[in-house]
PDB file of C-alpha atoms in Angstrom:
ATOM      1  CA  GLY A   1       0.000   0.000   0.000  1.00  0.00           C
ATOM      2  CA  ALA A   2       0.839   3.726   0.055  1.00  0.00           C
ATOM      3  CA  VAL A   3       1.958   4.063  -3.539  1.00  0.00           C
ATOM      4  CA  VAL A   4       2.558   7.445  -5.124  1.00  0.00           C
ATOM      5  CA  SER A   5       3.075   7.834  -8.847  1.00  0.00           C
ATOM      6  CA  GLN A   6       4.389  10.699 -10.924  1.00  0.00           C
ATOM      7  CA  HIS A   7       4.032  11.446 -14.582  1.00  0.00           C
ATOM      8  CA  PRO A   8       6.039  11.967 -16.624  1.00  0.00           C
ATOM      9  CA  SER A   9       9.191  10.361 -15.277  1.00  0.00           C
ATOM     10  CA  TRP A  10      11.285  12.622 -17.435  1.00  0.00           C
ATOM     11  CA  VAL A  11      10.612  15.549 -19.746  1.00  0.00           C
ATOM     12  CA  ILE A  12      12.682  17.742 -22.017  1.00  0.00           C
ATOM     13  CA  CYS A  13      11.291  21.090 -23.078  1.00  0.00           C
ATOM     14  CA  LYS A  14      12.360  24.281 -24.754  1.00  0.00           C
ATOM     15  CA  SER A  15      13.032  27.436 -22.807  1.00  0.00           C
ATOM     16  CA  GLY A  16       9.891  29.555 -22.429  1.00  0.00           C
ATOM     17  CA  THR A  17       7.417  26.697 -22.512  1.00  0.00           C
ATOM     18  CA  SER A  18       5.357  25.342 -19.610  1.00  0.00           C
ATOM     19  CA  VAL A  19       5.520  21.835 -18.226  1.00  0.00           C
ATOM     20  CA  LYS A  20       2.962  20.047 -16.075  1.00  0.00           C
ATOM     21  CA  ILE A  21       3.899  17.234 -13.693  1.00  0.00           C
ATOM     22  CA  GLU A  22       1.237  15.012 -12.132  1.00  0.00           C
ATOM     23  CA  CYS A  23       1.392  13.344  -8.748  1.00  0.00           C
ATOM     24  CA  ARG A  24      -1.136  10.684  -7.799  1.00  0.00           C
ATOM     25  CA  SER A  25      -1.748   8.659  -4.675  1.00  0.00           C
ATOM     26  CA  LEU A  26      -2.853   5.305  -6.019  1.00  0.00           C
ATOM     27  CA  ASP A  27      -4.221   3.457  -3.014  1.00  0.00           C
ATOM     28  CA  PHE A  28      -4.982   6.080  -0.414  1.00  0.00           C
ATOM     29  CA  GLN A  29      -6.485   9.519  -0.148  1.00  0.00           C
ATOM     30  CA  ALA A  30      -3.843  12.178   0.253  1.00  0.00           C
ATOM     31  CA  THR A  31      -5.000  14.992   2.496  1.00  0.00           C
ATOM     32  CA  THR A  32      -1.718  16.786   1.979  1.00  0.00           C
ATOM     33  CA  MET A  33       0.762  16.675  -0.850  1.00  0.00           C
ATOM     34  CA  PHE A  34       4.239  18.118  -0.951  1.00  0.00           C
ATOM     35  CA  TRP A  35       6.475  19.154  -3.826  1.00  0.00           C
ATOM     36  CA  TYR A  36      10.239  18.972  -3.548  1.00  0.00           C
ATOM     37  CA  ARG A  37      13.125  19.890  -5.749  1.00  0.00           C
ATOM     38  CA  GLN A  38      16.426  18.071  -5.641  1.00  0.00           C
ATOM     39  CA  PHE A  39      19.702  19.103  -7.232  1.00  0.00           C
ATOM     40  CA  PRO A  40      22.409  16.505  -7.940  1.00  0.00           C
ATOM     41  CA  LYS A  41      24.041  15.135  -4.794  1.00  0.00           C
ATOM     42  CA  GLN A  42      21.932  17.365  -2.594  1.00  0.00           C
ATOM     43  CA  SER A  43      19.088  16.901  -0.187  1.00  0.00           C
ATOM     44  CA  LEU A  44      15.426  17.519  -0.905  1.00  0.00           C
ATOM     45  CA  MET A  45      14.236  21.106  -0.827  1.00  0.00           C
ATOM     46  CA  LEU A  46      10.587  21.621  -0.001  1.00  0.00           C
ATOM     47  CA  MET A  47       8.920  23.925  -2.506  1.00  0.00           C
ATOM     48  CA  ALA A  48       5.317  23.928  -1.379  1.00  0.00           C
ATOM     49  CA  THR A  49       2.647  22.150   0.610  1.00  0.00           C
ATOM     50  CA  SER A  50      -0.895  21.743  -0.621  1.00  0.00           C
ATOM     51  CA  ASN A  51      -4.104  20.534   0.921  1.00  0.00           C
ATOM     52  CA  GLU A  52      -6.959  19.325  -1.236  1.00  0.00           C
ATOM     53  CA  GLY A  53      -9.220  22.167  -2.291  1.00  0.00           C
ATOM     54  CA  SER A  54      -7.114  24.989  -0.911  1.00  0.00           C
ATOM     55  CA  LYS A  55      -4.252  27.133  -2.107  1.00  0.00           C
ATOM     56  CA  ALA A  56      -0.745  25.827  -1.770  1.00  0.00           C
ATOM     57  CA  THR A  57       1.627  27.200   0.835  1.00  0.00           C
ATOM     58  CA  TYR A  58       4.961  28.052  -0.728  1.00  0.00           C
ATOM     59  CA  GLU A  59       8.323  28.036   1.005  1.00  0.00           C
ATOM     60  CA  GLN A  60      10.303  31.222   1.206  1.00  0.00           C
ATOM     61  CA  GLY A  61      12.097  31.952  -2.045  1.00  0.00           C
ATOM     62  CA  VAL A  62       9.831  29.817  -4.222  1.00  0.00           C
ATOM     63  CA  GLU A  63       7.961  31.830  -6.849  1.00  0.00           C
ATOM     64  CA  LYS A  64       4.311  30.855  -6.711  1.00  0.00           C
ATOM     65  CA  ASP A  65       3.597  32.374 -10.129  1.00  0.00           C
ATOM     66  CA  LYS A  66       6.310  30.269 -11.675  1.00  0.00           C
ATOM     67  CA  PHE A  67       5.528  26.998  -9.928  1.00  0.00           C
ATOM     68  CA  LEU A  68       1.762  26.609 -10.049  1.00  0.00           C
ATOM     69  CA  ILE A  69       0.349  23.909  -7.810  1.00  0.00           C
ATOM     70  CA  ASN A  70      -3.150  22.519  -8.039  1.00  0.00           C
ATOM     71  CA  HIS A  71      -4.472  19.934  -5.587  1.00  0.00           C
ATOM     72  CA  ALA A  72      -7.866  19.366  -7.182  1.00  0.00           C
ATOM     73  CA  SER A  73      -8.720  16.029  -5.572  1.00  0.00           C
ATOM     74  CA  LEU A  74      -7.622  13.752  -2.752  1.00  0.00           C
ATOM     75  CA  THR A  75      -5.572  11.677  -5.176  1.00  0.00           C
ATOM     76  CA  LEU A  76      -4.112  14.209  -7.594  1.00  0.00           C
ATOM     77  CA  SER A  77      -1.820  17.199  -7.380  1.00  0.00           C
ATOM     78  CA  THR A  78      -0.131  18.932 -10.288  1.00  0.00           C
ATOM     79  CA  LEU A  79       2.926  21.141 -10.518  1.00  0.00           C
ATOM     80  CA  THR A  80       3.210  23.396 -13.541  1.00  0.00           C
ATOM     81  CA  VAL A  81       6.533  25.026 -14.261  1.00  0.00           C
ATOM     82  CA  THR A  82       5.655  28.112 -16.269  1.00  0.00           C
ATOM     83  CA  SER A  83       7.968  29.822 -18.748  1.00  0.00           C
ATOM     84  CA  ALA A  84      10.665  27.304 -17.972  1.00  0.00           C
ATOM     85  CA  HIS A  85      14.329  28.288 -18.142  1.00  0.00           C
ATOM     86  CA  PRO A  86      17.484  26.141 -18.049  1.00  0.00           C
ATOM     87  CA  GLU A  87      17.959  26.935 -14.357  1.00  0.00           C
ATOM     88  CA  ASP A  88      14.642  25.192 -13.667  1.00  0.00           C
ATOM     89  CA  SER A  89      16.205  21.918 -14.789  1.00  0.00           C
ATOM     90  CA  SER A  90      16.089  19.630 -11.784  1.00  0.00           C
ATOM     91  CA  PHE A  91      14.601  16.507 -10.240  1.00  0.00           C
ATOM     92  CA  TYR A  92      11.099  17.218  -8.952  1.00  0.00           C
ATOM     93  CA  ILE A  93       9.611  14.850  -6.402  1.00  0.00           C
ATOM     94  CA  CYS A  94       6.169  14.832  -4.845  1.00  0.00           C
ATOM     95  CA  SER A  95       5.061  13.159  -1.663  1.00  0.00           C
ATOM     96  CA  ALA A  96       1.681  12.486  -0.160  1.00  0.00           C
ATOM     97  CA  ARG A  97       0.322  12.037   3.315  1.00  0.00           C
ATOM     98  CA  GLY A  98      -2.999  10.435   4.147  1.00  0.00           C
ATOM     99  CA  TRP A  99      -5.299  10.329   7.127  1.00  0.00           C
ATOM    100  CA  GLU A 100      -4.309   6.907   8.436  1.00  0.00           C
ATOM    101  CA  ALA A 101      -0.557   7.303   8.797  1.00  0.00           C
ATOM    102  CA  GLU A 102      -0.247  10.654  10.482  1.00  0.00           C
ATOM    103  CA  GLY A 103       3.030  12.264   9.572  1.00  0.00           C
ATOM    104  CA  THR A 104       4.213   9.522   7.247  1.00  0.00           C
ATOM    105  CA  GLN A 105       5.004  10.847   3.793  1.00  0.00           C
ATOM    106  CA  TYR A 106       5.239   8.546   0.815  1.00  0.00           C
ATOM    107  CA  PHE A 107       7.265   9.738  -2.121  1.00  0.00           C
ATOM    108  CA  GLY A 108       6.745   9.448  -5.832  1.00  0.00           C
ATOM    109  CA  PRO A 109       9.518   8.250  -8.153  1.00  0.00           C
ATOM    110  CA  GLY A 110      10.399  11.778  -9.258  1.00  0.00           C
ATOM    111  CA  THR A 111      10.384  13.655 -12.563  1.00  0.00           C
ATOM    112  CA  ARG A 112      13.583  14.703 -14.282  1.00  0.00           C
ATOM    113  CA  LEU A 113      13.031  18.055 -16.017  1.00  0.00           C
ATOM    114  CA  THR A 114      15.557  19.307 -18.554  1.00  0.00           C
ATOM    115  CA  VAL A 115      15.021  22.728 -20.071  1.00  0.00           C
ATOM    116  CA  LEU A 116      17.003  23.412 -23.228  1.00  0.00           C
TER     117      LEU A 116
ATOM    118  CA  GLY B   1      12.806  26.461  12.204  1.00  0.00           C
ATOM    119  CA  GLU B   2      14.046  22.913  12.427  1.00  0.00           C
ATOM    120  CA  ASN B   3      17.627  22.095  11.476  1.00  0.00           C
ATOM    121  CA  VAL B   4      18.764  18.532  10.903  1.00  0.00           C
ATOM    122  CA  GLU B   5      22.425  17.613  10.661  1.00  0.00           C
ATOM    123  CA  GLN B   6      23.531  14.250   9.314  1.00  0.00           C
ATOM    124  CA  HIS B   7      26.882  12.468   9.480  1.00  0.00           C
ATOM    125  CA  PRO B   8      28.834  11.076   7.776  1.00  0.00           C
ATOM    126  CA  SER B   9      28.231  12.365   4.263  1.00  0.00           C
ATOM    127  CA  THR B  10      29.813   9.231   2.772  1.00  0.00           C
ATOM    128  CA  LEU B  11      30.315   5.803   4.279  1.00  0.00           C
ATOM    129  CA  SER B  12      32.015   2.737   2.829  1.00  0.00           C
ATOM    130  CA  VAL B  13      31.723  -0.634   4.524  1.00  0.00           C
ATOM    131  CA  GLN B  14      32.592  -4.182   3.623  1.00  0.00           C
ATOM    132  CA  GLU B  15      29.719  -6.489   2.876  1.00  0.00           C
ATOM    133  CA  GLY B  16      28.528  -8.084   6.085  1.00  0.00           C
ATOM    134  CA  ASP B  17      29.708  -5.253   8.315  1.00  0.00           C
ATOM    135  CA  SER B  18      27.434  -2.810  10.093  1.00  0.00           C
ATOM    136  CA  ALA B  19      26.755   0.781   9.097  1.00  0.00           C
ATOM    137  CA  VAL B  20      25.686   3.597  11.389  1.00  0.00           C
ATOM    138  CA  ILE B  21      24.370   6.993  10.331  1.00  0.00           C
ATOM    139  CA  LYS B  22      23.768   9.709  12.891  1.00  0.00           C
ATOM    140  CA  CYS B  23      21.515  12.745  12.893  1.00  0.00           C
ATOM    141  CA  THR B  24      20.830  15.594  15.266  1.00  0.00           C
ATOM    142  CA  TYR B  25      17.874  17.940  15.288  1.00  0.00           C
ATOM    143  CA  SER B  26      17.275  21.312  16.878  1.00  0.00           C
ATOM    144  CA  ASP B  27      13.528  21.665  17.445  1.00  0.00           C
ATOM    145  CA  SER B  28      12.389  19.967  20.638  1.00  0.00           C
ATOM    146  CA  ALA B  29       8.830  19.973  19.241  1.00  0.00           C
ATOM    147  CA  SER B  30       9.778  17.449  16.551  1.00  0.00           C
ATOM    148  CA  ASN B  31       8.110  14.150  17.337  1.00  0.00           C
ATOM    149  CA  TYR B  32       8.437  12.008  14.222  1.00  0.00           C
ATOM    150  CA  PHE B  33      11.696  10.832  12.644  1.00  0.00           C
ATOM    151  CA  PRO B  34      11.597   8.899   9.366  1.00  0.00           C
ATOM    152  CA  TRP B  35      14.523   7.488   7.433  1.00  0.00           C
ATOM    153  CA  TYR B  36      14.517   7.301   3.667  1.00  0.00           C
ATOM    154  CA  LYS B  37      16.626   5.377   1.178  1.00  0.00           C
ATOM    155  CA  GLN B  38      17.113   6.919  -2.241  1.00  0.00           C
ATOM    156  CA  GLU B  39      18.597   5.044  -5.154  1.00  0.00           C
ATOM    157  CA  LEU B  40      20.008   6.896  -8.124  1.00  0.00           C
ATOM    158  CA  GLY B  41      17.312   8.525 -10.242  1.00  0.00           C
ATOM    159  CA  LYS B  42      14.480   7.434  -7.956  1.00  0.00           C
ATOM    160  CA  GLY B  43      12.347   8.984  -5.269  1.00  0.00           C
ATOM    161  CA  PRO B  44      13.062   8.402  -1.566  1.00  0.00           C
ATOM    162  CA  GLN B  45      11.649   5.242  -0.060  1.00  0.00           C
ATOM    163  CA  LEU B  46      10.608   5.118   3.590  1.00  0.00           C
ATOM    164  CA  ILE B  47      12.567   2.334   5.288  1.00  0.00           C
ATOM    165  CA  ILE B  48      11.856   2.898   8.961  1.00  0.00           C
ATOM    166  CA  ASP B  49      10.508   5.582  11.254  1.00  0.00           C
ATOM    167  CA  ILE B  50      10.308   6.296  14.951  1.00  0.00           C
ATOM    168  CA  ARG B  51       8.124   8.494  17.088  1.00  0.00           C
ATOM    169  CA  SER B  52       9.213  10.431  20.127  1.00  0.00           C
ATOM    170  CA  ASN B  53       7.468   8.131  22.590  1.00  0.00           C
ATOM    171  CA  VAL B  54       9.751   5.259  21.573  1.00  0.00           C
ATOM    172  CA  GLY B  55      13.490   4.927  22.137  1.00  0.00           C
ATOM    173  CA  GLU B  56      14.285   2.181  19.678  1.00  0.00           C
ATOM    174  CA  LYS B  57      12.667   0.369  16.782  1.00  0.00           C
ATOM    175  CA  LYS B  58      13.905  -2.563  14.751  1.00  0.00           C
ATOM    176  CA  ASP B  59      12.875  -4.099  11.460  1.00  0.00           C
ATOM    177  CA  GLN B  60      14.989  -7.090  10.450  1.00  0.00           C
ATOM    178  CA  ARG B  61      18.483  -5.711   9.651  1.00  0.00           C
ATOM    179  CA  ILE B  62      17.521  -2.096  10.216  1.00  0.00           C
ATOM    180  CA  ALA B  63      17.159  -0.358  13.557  1.00  0.00           C
ATOM    181  CA  VAL B  64      16.710   3.226  14.647  1.00  0.00           C
ATOM    182  CA  THR B  65      17.428   4.723  18.049  1.00  0.00           C
ATOM    183  CA  LEU B  66      16.235   8.035  19.436  1.00  0.00           C
ATOM    184  CA  ASN B  67      17.635  10.096  22.287  1.00  0.00           C
ATOM    185  CA  LYS B  68      15.189  12.924  22.910  1.00  0.00           C
ATOM    186  CA  THR B  69      17.276  14.530  25.615  1.00  0.00           C
ATOM    187  CA  ALA B  70      20.294  14.850  23.364  1.00  0.00           C
ATOM    188  CA  LYS B  71      18.146  15.446  20.264  1.00  0.00           C
ATOM    189  CA  HIS B  72      19.843  12.818  18.196  1.00  0.00           C
ATOM    190  CA  PHE B  73      18.785   9.690  16.393  1.00  0.00           C
ATOM    191  CA  SER B  74      20.672   7.025  14.490  1.00  0.00           C
ATOM    192  CA  LEU B  75      20.147   4.421  11.805  1.00  0.00           C
ATOM    193  CA  HIS B  76      21.838   1.067  12.184  1.00  0.00           C
ATOM    194  CA  ILE B  77      22.122  -1.422   9.348  1.00  0.00           C
ATOM    195  CA  THR B  78      23.556  -4.814  10.209  1.00  0.00           C
ATOM    196  CA  GLU B  79      24.896  -7.496   7.863  1.00  0.00           C
ATOM    197  CA  THR B  80      25.093  -5.007   5.022  1.00  0.00           C
ATOM    198  CA  GLN B  81      24.559  -6.193   1.478  1.00  0.00           C
ATOM    199  CA  PRO B  82      25.522  -4.565  -1.858  1.00  0.00           C
ATOM    200  CA  GLU B  83      21.872  -3.698  -2.457  1.00  0.00           C
ATOM    201  CA  ASP B  84      21.983  -1.503   0.635  1.00  0.00           C
ATOM    202  CA  SER B  85      24.181   0.892  -1.352  1.00  0.00           C
ATOM    203  CA  ALA B  86      22.214   4.140  -1.763  1.00  0.00           C
ATOM    204  CA  VAL B  87      21.819   7.600  -0.282  1.00  0.00           C
ATOM    205  CA  TYR B  88      20.100   7.640   3.090  1.00  0.00           C
ATOM    206  CA  PHE B  89      18.269  10.673   4.450  1.00  0.00           C
ATOM    207  CA  CYS B  90      17.151  11.223   7.991  1.00  0.00           C
ATOM    208  CA  ALA B  91      14.321  13.637   8.679  1.00  0.00           C
ATOM    209  CA  ALA B  92      12.464  15.291  11.504  1.00  0.00           C
ATOM    210  CA  MET B  93       8.940  16.560  11.560  1.00  0.00           C
ATOM    211  CA  ASN B  94       7.337  19.231  13.658  1.00  0.00           C
ATOM    212  CA  SER B  95       3.959  18.677  15.203  1.00  0.00           C
ATOM    213  CA  GLY B  96       2.025  21.678  14.005  1.00  0.00           C
ATOM    214  CA  GLY B  97       0.722  23.274  10.857  1.00  0.00           C
ATOM    215  CA  TYR B  98       1.287  21.226   7.726  1.00  0.00           C
ATOM    216  CA  GLN B  99       3.730  18.959   9.541  1.00  0.00           C
ATOM    217  CA  LYS B 100       6.619  19.924   7.315  1.00  0.00           C
ATOM    218  CA  VAL B 101       9.460  17.430   7.189  1.00  0.00           C
ATOM    219  CA  THR B 102      13.023  18.722   7.432  1.00  0.00           C
ATOM    220  CA  PHE B 103      15.624  16.481   5.815  1.00  0.00           C
ATOM    221  CA  GLY B 104      19.230  15.885   6.661  1.00  0.00           C
ATOM    222  CA  THR B 105      21.900  16.349   4.035  1.00  0.00           C
ATOM    223  CA  GLY B 106      22.141  12.677   3.173  1.00  0.00           C
ATOM    224  CA  THR B 107      24.685   9.885   3.547  1.00  0.00           C
ATOM    225  CA  LYS B 108      25.976   7.991   0.555  1.00  0.00           C
ATOM    226  CA  LEU B 109      26.480   4.421   1.678  1.00  0.00           C
ATOM    227  CA  GLN B 110      28.652   2.114  -0.389  1.00  0.00           C
ATOM    228  CA  VAL B 111      28.749  -1.563   0.482  1.00  0.00           C
ATOM    229  CA  ILE B 112      31.810  -3.199  -0.997  1.00  0.00           C
ATOM    230  CA  PRO B 113      31.328  -6.843  -2.016  1.00  0.00           C
TER     231      PRO B 113
END
């Protein structure tokens, strides 16, 4: 149980375009979902936290107009990187937390974004 | 906010030996401490966790200890195998708000056959 999927697993796009990444909890309802960014050989950096049906809470330094987060249902959250630039290239990982396992976050497999 | 320090950053052990990774945290309100294993190009996988009302927890070859007074917790892997090679992250979670998890900086474990 507690499986989180992400789609796509990797994406290459041109500078200036927008990219949407989906995060789904497959076998549980995720009351809260988290989006992280990870640079090579570094730890995970929390970008934002979202609860179903409400606006996401962004961490300091994260541009909310650039990284649009939508948590439309208890099983789906999306991250849209708008007007992507090469510096946005990174590994994006989502995690989800449900009602039953308070505090336990389950991570998706990640999405490798490369902006040319 | 919470600050989690993790040591060592890299660790090489011979197959069959034990590996120990140590973490310290700063926020006394933290009450949940998960450990994650991340293989190259993949998302972190929860391997074990411990809550502040417990001092030790074991799951087969993996154990975690927690010292609330000293604000440190450790991961112990016994009888290491090559497939244990990965990056391990400790984390601490506060008890309020959105229960944000703060991660350590990671330990790259290499098990030498």
